[in-house]
Amino acid sequence: MEVYEIVDPLDIMMNLEQVIPYYQPVVSADTRQVIGYEVKAYYLDEEDEIQRLDWFFKDPSIPHDFQLEVNHWIQQKALDHFISIKSDESLVLFINYNAHLLYKDDGETLLSLLQSYEKKGLNLNRIVIEIKEEQITEEMDSLRQLFKYMKTLGIQIALDDVGKTNGNLGRLTHFEPNIVKIDVSFLKDDALPHLYREVHYSISMLARKIGATLLFKGISTYNQFNYAWRNGGRYYQGRYLSPSKPHFAEIDSCKEIIERDFQLFVNYEKKKMKAQLELSNRINQQFSTTMQDIKGDAPYDEIIFTVGHACSQFAFRVYICSDEGIQLSSNAEKSKDGNWELHYEGRQKNWSWRPYFFENIVRMNVEKKGILSDLYTDIERDEQIRTYSYPISDNKYIFIDIPYDYLYEQEGLL
Ligand code: CA
């Protein structure tokens, strides 16, 4: 954390020329090039120290008019700079704007500013307006109308910090932004981002449906970059790739690091896929051997009991379901001391509502082989597990739950 002398907001208002725009590059996965820059306000104090001014725009005790004036100042400086340099016509400028200030005057201040630059040759397609999702608390419909209008002018809309506060994913479909920004700066290397991943996964699916591009920001480590890549991020931003600078960074300035890391990401994923395939094969083999010893008309509970014993090394629960999702057997479960027991209460439960259930049934029927599930949290054990499912006949399937301990010991299965 950087600590600064607190600057009096009035000092800032009196010394506007010391407020200067910095630019943080946004890079794209497909070209590995910079596609644009986000404008950030910095302040050069009396000691020639530079500090970020984001607190100035967040502090509710600072009058709106002050914020509006500083914002206007910084935007003008940035736009002057943007149109003055001969740059690639596809580069865009990300400008932060407060949602409250925006609907207060129905976007008039912003639009007249942008249109004054349009007269000087600015193509409005090159402007992205960033609105923080958490600031959208009222006037949802008039804001939506305004966004819609701005988009007809060519301006792109980015929703910033999506999913940060009590994720209201409905806003994504309501506003249909062009870009969705997700902050990953809080993901620490040692913490398992598993549950965030589910939230981000939903956001990425929704973004895909409405045709929005996902941008991960706040990337300051290799792991955060990897996370962004694995979760469908097309655009990236953060000091791991490039810090904010008082000038526009070169288009290829992040290419080397992106290409090197992408290579590492791909290698790692390949290793993971291989590990999963190997586990599938191992279980498959174990299976066919065990199934040979089981008579075709054996009772379900006898089958799961035998399979549980045979797969004891990597299984803690085994059961059989019909193709309609009805559990036909009991649960065979491994107790703490390693013995297998039958739990009858599982019988006749309906699992058809579970995500991917039918998709997997159809896949097993077509491919005639077992499937290893993704990682998910088992409600009873409250731990992450995987399930291996296998077709034992045309309409019956056996399910084998694999515990966290086992997955943890094998490389590439978590
Ligand atoms: Ca922003």
GROMACS .gro file of C-alpha atoms and ligand atoms in nm:
model
  415
    1MET     CA    1   0.000   0.000   0.000
    2GLU     CA    2   0.127   0.341  -0.090
    3VAL     CA    3   0.071   0.608   0.170
    4TYR     CA    4   0.046   0.972   0.080
    5GLU     CA    5   0.020   1.299   0.257
    6ILE     CA    6  -0.346   1.380   0.260
    7VAL     CA    7  -0.409   1.657   0.015
    8ASP     CA    8  -0.681   1.904   0.091
    9PRO     CA    9  -0.950   1.882  -0.179
   10LEU     CA   10  -0.939   2.260  -0.196
   11ASP     CA   11  -0.570   2.247  -0.286
   12ILE     CA   12  -0.663   2.029  -0.576
   13MET     CA   13  -0.930   2.271  -0.692
   14MET     CA   14  -0.683   2.560  -0.664
   15ASN     CA   15  -0.411   2.374  -0.853
   16LEU     CA   16  -0.597   2.202  -1.132
   17GLU     CA   17  -0.293   2.218  -1.360
   18GLN     CA   18  -0.125   1.973  -1.122
   19VAL     CA   19  -0.396   1.718  -1.191
   20ILE     CA   20  -0.271   1.507  -1.478
   21PRO     CA   21  -0.406   1.209  -1.666
   22TYR     CA   22  -0.225   0.877  -1.655
   23TYR     CA   23  -0.302   0.598  -1.896
   24GLN     CA   24  -0.320   0.230  -1.818
   25PRO     CA   25  -0.300   0.001  -2.120
   26VAL     CA   26  -0.571  -0.256  -2.187
   27VAL     CA   27  -0.441  -0.555  -2.382
   28SER     CA   28  -0.623  -0.813  -2.588
   29ALA     CA   29  -0.567  -1.188  -2.579
   30ASP     CA   30  -0.622  -1.244  -2.949
   31THR     CA   31  -0.371  -0.991  -3.080
   32ARG     CA   32  -0.153  -0.971  -2.766
   33GLN     CA   33  -0.150  -0.598  -2.833
   34VAL     CA   34  -0.265  -0.288  -2.651
   35ILE     CA   35  -0.617  -0.203  -2.768
   36GLY     CA   36  -0.668   0.108  -2.560
   37TYR     CA   37  -0.597   0.301  -2.241
   38GLU     CA   38  -0.797   0.380  -1.930
   39VAL     CA   39  -0.766   0.740  -1.815
   40LYS     CA   40  -0.679   0.778  -1.447
   41ALA     CA   41  -0.643   1.102  -1.254
   42TYR     CA   42  -0.313   1.167  -1.074
   43TYR     CA   43  -0.198   1.464  -0.869
   44LEU     CA   44   0.150   1.611  -0.858
   45ASP     CA   45   0.194   1.760  -0.511
   46GLU     CA   46   0.426   2.032  -0.381
   47GLU     CA   47   0.705   1.779  -0.317
   48ASP     CA   48   0.683   1.659  -0.675
   49GLU     CA   49   0.531   1.332  -0.556
   50ILE     CA   50   0.271   1.182  -0.780
   51GLN     CA   51  -0.039   1.021  -0.630
   52ARG     CA   52  -0.359   0.870  -0.757
   53LEU     CA   53  -0.673   1.071  -0.711
   54ASP     CA   54  -0.927   0.792  -0.703
   55TRP     CA   55  -1.013   0.878  -0.339
   56PHE     CA   56  -1.120   1.223  -0.455
   57PHE     CA   57  -1.396   1.077  -0.668
   58LYS     CA   58  -1.507   0.826  -0.405
   59ASP     CA   59  -1.526   1.060  -0.105
   60PRO     CA   60  -1.894   1.154  -0.057
   61SER     CA   61  -1.799   1.460   0.153
   62ILE     CA   62  -1.641   1.625  -0.150
   63PRO     CA   63  -1.898   1.837  -0.337
   64HIS     CA   64  -2.022   1.689  -0.664
   65ASP     CA   65  -1.936   2.012  -0.842
   66PHE     CA   66  -1.570   1.970  -0.743
   67GLN     CA   67  -1.565   1.615  -0.871
   68LEU     CA   68  -1.737   1.717  -1.189
   69GLU     CA   69  -1.487   1.994  -1.250
   70VAL     CA   70  -1.179   1.778  -1.189
   71ASN     CA   71  -1.328   1.501  -1.399
   72HIS     CA   72  -1.401   1.743  -1.681
   73TRP     CA   73  -1.047   1.878  -1.659
   74ILE     CA   74  -0.887   1.535  -1.673
   75GLN     CA   75  -1.110   1.421  -1.956
   76GLN     CA   76  -1.023   1.727  -2.163
   77LYS     CA   77  -0.652   1.676  -2.106
   78ALA     CA   78  -0.682   1.311  -2.203
   79LEU     CA   79  -0.892   1.377  -2.511
   80ASP     CA   80  -0.653   1.653  -2.623
   81HIS     CA   81  -0.369   1.407  -2.594
   82PHE     CA   82  -0.565   1.129  -2.761
   83ILE     CA   83  -0.650   1.328  -3.074
   84SER     CA   84  -0.310   1.499  -3.092
   85ILE     CA   85  -0.100   1.190  -3.145
   86LYS     CA   86  -0.111   0.989  -3.459
   87SER     CA   87  -0.203   0.649  -3.331
   88ASP     CA   88  -0.362   0.338  -3.464
   89GLU     CA   89  -0.725   0.424  -3.546
   90SER     CA   90  -0.843   0.114  -3.364
   91LEU     CA   91  -0.710   0.223  -3.024
   92VAL     CA   92  -0.978   0.326  -2.776
   93LEU     CA   93  -0.987   0.551  -2.471
   94PHE     CA   94  -1.161   0.429  -2.153
   95ILE     CA   95  -1.310   0.718  -1.958
   96ASN     CA   96  -1.453   0.674  -1.608
   97TYR     CA   97  -1.779   0.845  -1.537
   98ASN     CA   98  -1.992   0.858  -1.227
   99ALA     CA   99  -2.338   0.711  -1.281
  100HIS     CA  100  -2.501   0.969  -1.052
  101LEU     CA  101  -2.341   1.258  -1.237
  102LEU     CA  102  -2.439   1.101  -1.565
  103TYR     CA  103  -2.812   1.077  -1.507
  104LYS     CA  104  -2.827   1.403  -1.314
  105ASP     CA  105  -2.799   1.593  -1.640
  106ASP     CA  106  -2.901   1.309  -1.867
  107GLY     CA  107  -2.548   1.279  -1.997
  108GLU     CA  108  -2.546   1.632  -2.135
  109THR     CA  109  -2.207   1.741  -1.995
  110LEU     CA  110  -2.039   1.427  -2.116
  111LEU     CA  111  -2.203   1.421  -2.457
  112SER     CA  112  -2.135   1.786  -2.534
  113LEU     CA  113  -1.771   1.732  -2.434
  114LEU     CA  114  -1.739   1.430  -2.661
  115GLN     CA  115  -1.921   1.599  -2.946
  116SER     CA  116  -1.691   1.901  -2.925
  117TYR     CA  117  -1.402   1.660  -2.985
  118GLU     CA  118  -1.592   1.488  -3.260
  119LYS     CA  119  -1.580   1.822  -3.443
  120LYS     CA  120  -1.201   1.813  -3.401
  121GLY     CA  121  -1.186   1.474  -3.568
  122LEU     CA  122  -1.248   1.227  -3.287
  123ASN     CA  123  -1.431   0.913  -3.393
  124LEU     CA  124  -1.678   0.833  -3.114
  125ASN     CA  125  -1.629   0.461  -3.180
  126ARG     CA  126  -1.298   0.508  -3.005
  127ILE     CA  127  -1.453   0.608  -2.674
  128VAL     CA  128  -1.551   0.368  -2.397
  129ILE     CA  129  -1.742   0.513  -2.102
  130GLU     CA  130  -1.688   0.317  -1.780
  131ILE     CA  131  -1.963   0.315  -1.522
  132LYS     CA  132  -1.921   0.139  -1.188
  133GLU     CA  133  -2.192  -0.116  -1.136
  134GLU     CA  134  -2.224  -0.030  -0.765
  135GLN     CA  135  -2.310   0.331  -0.849
  136ILE     CA  136  -2.616   0.228  -1.042
  137THR     CA  137  -2.872   0.237  -0.765
  138GLU     CA  138  -3.157   0.435  -0.911
  139GLU     CA  139  -3.295   0.561  -1.239
  140MET     CA  140  -3.220   0.226  -1.396
  141ASP     CA  141  -3.455   0.284  -1.686
  142SER     CA  142  -3.344   0.634  -1.778
  143LEU     CA  143  -2.982   0.518  -1.758
  144ARG     CA  144  -3.059   0.230  -1.985
  145GLN     CA  145  -3.218   0.467  -2.236
  146LEU     CA  146  -2.914   0.692  -2.213
  147PHE     CA  147  -2.673   0.402  -2.270
  148LYS     CA  148  -2.879   0.292  -2.565
  149TYR     CA  149  -2.864   0.641  -2.712
  150MET     CA  150  -2.489   0.668  -2.651
  151LYS     CA  151  -2.438   0.337  -2.827
  152THR     CA  152  -2.621   0.467  -3.134
  153LEU     CA  153  -2.357   0.744  -3.143
  154GLY     CA  154  -2.088   0.475  -3.150
  155ILE     CA  155  -1.980   0.518  -2.789
  156GLN     CA  156  -1.908   0.191  -2.610
  157ILE     CA  157  -2.029   0.126  -2.258
  158ALA     CA  158  -1.827  -0.067  -2.000
  159LEU     CA  159  -1.974  -0.182  -1.670
  160ASP     CA  160  -1.695  -0.165  -1.414
  161ASP     CA  161  -1.640  -0.376  -1.100
  162VAL     CA  162  -1.912  -0.622  -1.195
  163GLY     CA  163  -1.986  -0.884  -0.930
  164LYS     CA  164  -1.806  -0.687  -0.660
  165THR     CA  165  -2.110  -0.598  -0.457
  166ASN     CA  166  -2.398  -0.842  -0.410
  167GLY     CA  167  -2.384  -0.964  -0.764
  168ASN     CA  168  -2.698  -0.856  -0.939
  169LEU     CA  169  -2.635  -1.021  -1.269
  170GLY     CA  170  -2.969  -0.898  -1.400
  171ARG     CA  171  -2.802  -0.563  -1.457
  172LEU     CA  172  -2.591  -0.712  -1.729
  173THR     CA  173  -2.894  -0.806  -1.932
  174HIS     CA  174  -3.065  -0.480  -1.842
  175PHE     CA  175  -2.783  -0.254  -1.964
  176GLU     CA  176  -2.622  -0.475  -2.228
  177PRO     CA  177  -2.278  -0.318  -2.196
  178ASN     CA  178  -2.016  -0.369  -2.465
  179ILE     CA  179  -1.752  -0.452  -2.207
  180VAL     CA  180  -1.777  -0.610  -1.862
  181LYS     CA  181  -1.493  -0.535  -1.621
  182ILE     CA  182  -1.409  -0.771  -1.337
  183ASP     CA  183  -1.158  -0.688  -1.065
  184VAL     CA  184  -0.922  -0.971  -0.969
  185SER     CA  185  -0.686  -0.769  -0.748
  186PHE     CA  186  -0.834  -0.920  -0.431
  187LEU     CA  187  -0.759  -1.278  -0.535
  188LYS     CA  188  -0.455  -1.378  -0.332
  189ASP     CA  189  -0.218  -1.644  -0.456
  190ASP     CA  190  -0.270  -1.875  -0.163
  191ALA     CA  191  -0.648  -1.849  -0.149
  192LEU     CA  192  -0.847  -2.090  -0.363
  193PRO     CA  193  -1.058  -1.872  -0.587
  194HIS     CA  194  -1.296  -2.162  -0.639
  195LEU     CA  195  -1.618  -1.989  -0.537
  196TYR     CA  196  -1.535  -1.659  -0.699
  197ARG     CA  197  -1.475  -1.866  -1.001
  198GLU     CA  198  -1.838  -1.976  -1.003
  199VAL     CA  199  -1.955  -1.616  -0.982
  200HIS     CA  200  -1.714  -1.511  -1.254
  201TYR     CA  201  -1.816  -1.810  -1.458
  202SER     CA  202  -2.180  -1.700  -1.446
  203ILE     CA  203  -2.078  -1.350  -1.543
  204SER     CA  204  -1.875  -1.480  -1.834
  205MET     CA  205  -2.161  -1.700  -1.958
  206LEU     CA  206  -2.403  -1.409  -1.935
  207ALA     CA  207  -2.156  -1.175  -2.103
  208ARG     CA  208  -2.124  -1.425  -2.385
  209LYS     CA  209  -2.502  -1.440  -2.426
  210ILE     CA  210  -2.540  -1.063  -2.455
  211GLY     CA  211  -2.231  -1.031  -2.672
  212ALA     CA  212  -2.020  -0.837  -2.422
  213THR     CA  213  -1.643  -0.868  -2.396
  214LEU     CA  214  -1.489  -0.965  -2.063
  215LEU     CA  215  -1.210  -0.749  -1.926
  216PHE     CA  216  -1.017  -0.855  -1.615
  217LYS     CA  217  -0.850  -0.568  -1.433
  218GLY     CA  218  -0.629  -0.531  -1.128
  219ILE     CA  219  -0.395  -0.805  -1.251
  220SER     CA  220  -0.076  -0.774  -1.047
  221THR     CA  221   0.049  -1.135  -1.038
  222TYR     CA  222   0.107  -1.428  -1.267
  223ASN     CA  223  -0.168  -1.626  -1.094
  224GLN     CA  224  -0.423  -1.350  -1.138
  225PHE     CA  225  -0.331  -1.331  -1.504
  226ASN     CA  226  -0.372  -1.707  -1.532
  227TYR     CA  227  -0.709  -1.684  -1.358
  228ALA     CA  228  -0.826  -1.417  -1.604
  229TRP     CA  229  -0.717  -1.629  -1.898
  230ARG     CA  230  -0.888  -1.941  -1.766
  231ASN     CA  231  -1.212  -1.755  -1.704
  232GLY     CA  232  -1.278  -1.627  -2.050
  233GLY     CA  233  -1.110  -1.287  -2.030
  234ARG     CA  234  -1.036  -1.139  -2.370
  235TYR     CA  235  -0.904  -0.808  -2.237
  236TYR     CA  236  -0.661  -0.762  -1.949
  237GLN     CA  237  -0.541  -0.471  -1.743
  238GLY     CA  238  -0.308  -0.440  -1.445
  239ARG     CA  239   0.041  -0.355  -1.338
  240TYR     CA  240   0.163  -0.711  -1.394
  241LEU     CA  241   0.124  -0.632  -1.764
  242SER     CA  242   0.178  -0.259  -1.758
  243PRO     CA  243   0.135   0.015  -1.496
  244SER     CA  244  -0.037   0.347  -1.559
  245LYS     CA  245   0.194   0.591  -1.732
  246PRO     CA  246   0.175   0.960  -1.819
  247HIS     CA  247   0.195   0.862  -2.186
  248PHE     CA  248   0.046   0.592  -2.410
  249ALA     CA  249   0.246   0.270  -2.387
  250GLU     CA  250   0.364   0.114  -2.713
  251ILE     CA  251   0.116  -0.121  -2.879
  252ASP     CA  252   0.352  -0.417  -2.850
  253SER     CA  253   0.482  -0.333  -2.504
  254CYS     CA  254   0.313  -0.632  -2.334
  255LYS     CA  255   0.346  -0.880  -2.617
  256GLU     CA  256   0.649  -1.064  -2.484
  257ILE     CA  257   0.509  -1.129  -2.137
  258ILE     CA  258   0.168  -1.231  -2.274
  259GLU     CA  259   0.314  -1.477  -2.522
  260ARG     CA  260   0.547  -1.629  -2.263
  261ASP     CA  261   0.269  -1.667  -2.005
  262PHE     CA  262   0.011  -1.798  -2.254
  263GLN     CA  263   0.258  -2.070  -2.343
  264LEU     CA  264   0.291  -2.163  -1.975
  265PHE     CA  265  -0.089  -2.155  -1.927
  266VAL     CA  266  -0.143  -2.384  -2.224
  267ASN     CA  267   0.126  -2.628  -2.110
  268TYR     CA  268  -0.027  -2.644  -1.765
  269GLU     CA  269  -0.379  -2.700  -1.899
  270LYS     CA  270  -0.250  -2.975  -2.126
  271LYS     CA  271  -0.090  -3.144  -1.826
  272LYS     CA  272  -0.418  -3.113  -1.639
  273MET     CA  273  -0.617  -3.260  -1.924
  274LYS     CA  274  -0.371  -3.545  -1.943
  275ALA     CA  275  -0.400  -3.612  -1.570
  276GLN     CA  276  -0.779  -3.620  -1.598
  277LEU     CA  277  -0.767  -3.850  -1.896
  278GLU     CA  278  -0.528  -4.081  -1.715
  279LEU     CA  279  -0.756  -4.095  -1.413
  280SER     CA  280  -1.054  -4.170  -1.638
  281ASN     CA  281  -0.862  -4.450  -1.805
  282ARG     CA  282  -0.746  -4.593  -1.475
  283ILE     CA  283  -1.102  -4.601  -1.342
  284ASN     CA  284  -1.230  -4.740  -1.670
  285GLN     CA  285  -0.983  -5.026  -1.653
  286GLN     CA  286  -1.056  -5.099  -1.288
  287PHE     CA  287  -1.417  -5.098  -1.386
  288SER     CA  288  -1.417  -5.339  -1.671
  289THR     CA  289  -1.219  -5.585  -1.458
  290THR     CA  290  -1.461  -5.553  -1.168
  291MET     CA  291  -1.774  -5.567  -1.384
  292GLN     CA  292  -1.660  -5.897  -1.533
  293ASP     CA  293  -1.693  -6.051  -1.187
  294ILE     CA  294  -2.047  -5.920  -1.138
  295LYS     CA  295  -2.339  -6.120  -1.270
  296GLY     CA  296  -2.572  -5.938  -1.509
  297ASP     CA  297  -2.873  -5.985  -1.283
  298ALA     CA  298  -2.696  -5.896  -0.957
  299PRO     CA  299  -2.895  -5.667  -0.725
  300TYR     CA  300  -2.795  -5.300  -0.747
  301ASP     CA  301  -2.670  -5.288  -0.391
  302GLU     CA  302  -2.444  -5.585  -0.455
  303ILE     CA  303  -2.297  -5.410  -0.758
  304ILE     CA  304  -2.221  -5.084  -0.576
  305PHE     CA  305  -2.077  -5.272  -0.281
  306THR     CA  306  -1.842  -5.471  -0.505
  307VAL     CA  307  -1.745  -5.165  -0.708
  308GLY     CA  308  -1.684  -4.961  -0.392
  309HIS     CA  309  -1.446  -5.225  -0.260
  310ALA     CA  310  -1.264  -5.253  -0.590
  311CYS     CA  311  -1.230  -4.874  -0.625
  312SER     CA  312  -1.161  -4.809  -0.258
  313GLN     CA  313  -0.836  -4.635  -0.340
  314PHE     CA  314  -1.007  -4.339  -0.508
  315ALA     CA  315  -1.378  -4.358  -0.421
  316PHE     CA  316  -1.582  -4.270  -0.114
  317ARG     CA  317  -1.937  -4.309  -0.247
  318VAL     CA  318  -2.097  -4.524  -0.518
  319TYR     CA  319  -2.457  -4.541  -0.643
  320ILE     CA  320  -2.664  -4.630  -0.950
  321CYS     CA  321  -2.919  -4.410  -1.128
  322SER     CA  322  -3.162  -4.465  -1.412
  323ASP     CA  323  -3.149  -4.253  -1.727
  324GLU     CA  324  -3.435  -4.050  -1.578
  325GLY     CA  325  -3.227  -3.954  -1.279
  326ILE     CA  326  -3.389  -4.188  -1.025
  327GLN     CA  327  -3.143  -4.346  -0.782
  328LEU     CA  328  -3.197  -4.722  -0.808
  329SER     CA  329  -2.946  -4.838  -0.548
  330SER     CA  330  -2.858  -4.734  -0.197
  331ASN     CA  331  -2.540  -4.536  -0.138
  332ALA     CA  332  -2.232  -4.745  -0.078
  333GLU     CA  333  -2.011  -4.526   0.138
  334LYS     CA  334  -1.666  -4.568   0.277
  335SER     CA  335  -1.650  -4.504   0.651
  336LYS     CA  336  -1.361  -4.334   0.828
  337ASP     CA  337  -1.197  -4.668   0.908
  338GLY     CA  338  -1.210  -4.767   0.540
  339ASN     CA  339  -1.503  -5.013   0.553
  340TRP     CA  340  -1.785  -4.992   0.298
  341GLU     CA  341  -2.139  -4.954   0.427
  342LEU     CA  342  -2.479  -4.930   0.261
  343HIS     CA  343  -2.700  -4.628   0.328
  344TYR     CA  344  -3.051  -4.709   0.215
  345GLU     CA  345  -3.199  -4.359   0.238
  346GLY     CA  346  -3.050  -4.264  -0.101
  347ARG     CA  347  -3.288  -4.493  -0.289
  348GLN     CA  348  -3.552  -4.341  -0.519
  349LYS     CA  349  -3.405  -3.994  -0.489
  350ASN     CA  350  -3.440  -3.790  -0.804
  351TRP     CA  351  -3.119  -3.633  -0.936
  352SER     CA  352  -3.250  -3.519  -1.272
  353TRP     CA  353  -3.245  -3.155  -1.163
  354ARG     CA  354  -2.869  -3.153  -1.119
  355PRO     CA  355  -2.664  -2.938  -1.358
  356TYR     CA  356  -2.524  -3.135  -1.654
  357PHE     CA  357  -2.714  -3.450  -1.557
  358PHE     CA  358  -2.886  -3.512  -1.889
  359GLU     CA  359  -2.603  -3.370  -2.092
  360ASN     CA  360  -2.374  -3.630  -1.933
  361ILE     CA  361  -2.625  -3.914  -1.976
  362VAL     CA  362  -2.648  -3.840  -2.347
  363ARG     CA  363  -2.272  -3.811  -2.378
  364MET     CA  364  -2.221  -4.148  -2.208
  365ASN     CA  365  -2.477  -4.306  -2.435
  366VAL     CA  366  -2.314  -4.173  -2.748
  367GLU     CA  367  -1.954  -4.225  -2.644
  368LYS     CA  368  -2.015  -4.552  -2.456
  369LYS     CA  369  -1.763  -4.462  -2.192
  370GLY     CA  370  -1.727  -4.294  -1.855
  371ILE     CA  371  -1.708  -3.923  -1.783
  372LEU     CA  372  -1.511  -3.740  -1.518
  373SER     CA  373  -1.699  -3.435  -1.388
  374ASP     CA  374  -1.560  -3.093  -1.310
  375LEU     CA  375  -1.472  -2.997  -0.953
  376TYR     CA  376  -1.773  -2.910  -0.743
  377THR     CA  377  -1.863  -2.889  -0.376
  378ASP     CA  378  -2.031  -3.193  -0.226
  379ILE     CA  379  -2.311  -3.066  -0.003
  380GLU     CA  380  -2.282  -3.341   0.256
  381ARG     CA  381  -1.906  -3.337   0.297
  382ASP     CA  382  -1.862  -2.967   0.221
  383GLU     CA  383  -1.551  -3.038   0.019
  384GLN     CA  384  -1.457  -3.027  -0.346
  385ILE     CA  385  -1.495  -3.353  -0.529
  386ARG     CA  386  -1.527  -3.496  -0.875
  387THR     CA  387  -1.771  -3.763  -0.988
  388TYR     CA  388  -1.695  -4.037  -1.234
  389SER     CA  389  -2.000  -4.176  -1.411
  390TYR     CA  390  -2.014  -4.485  -1.629
  391PRO     CA  391  -2.290  -4.654  -1.833
  392ILE     CA  392  -2.350  -5.008  -1.702
  393SER     CA  393  -2.637  -5.067  -1.943
  394ASP     CA  394  -2.847  -4.870  -2.193
  395ASN     CA  395  -3.042  -4.696  -1.922
  396LYS     CA  396  -2.844  -4.739  -1.600
  397TYR     CA  397  -2.542  -4.549  -1.486
  398ILE     CA  398  -2.305  -4.593  -1.196
  399PHE     CA  399  -2.166  -4.288  -1.016
  400ILE     CA  400  -1.843  -4.287  -0.821
  401ASP     CA  401  -1.757  -3.987  -0.604
  402ILE     CA  402  -1.387  -3.913  -0.570
  403PRO     CA  403  -1.278  -3.730  -0.254
  404TYR     CA  404  -1.069  -3.414  -0.230
  405ASP     CA  405  -0.781  -3.598  -0.059
  406TYR     CA  406  -0.728  -3.821  -0.356
  407LEU     CA  407  -0.754  -3.539  -0.612
  408TYR     CA  408  -0.512  -3.333  -0.405
  409GLU     CA  409  -0.246  -3.604  -0.411
  410GLN     CA  410  -0.257  -3.637  -0.790
  411GLU     CA  411  -0.105  -3.359  -0.989
  412GLY     CA  412  -0.340  -3.163  -1.213
  413LEU     CA  413  -0.677  -3.280  -1.079
  414LEU     CA  414  -0.774  -2.971  -0.881
  415CA      CA  415  -1.244   0.213  -1.407
   0.00000   0.00000   0.00000
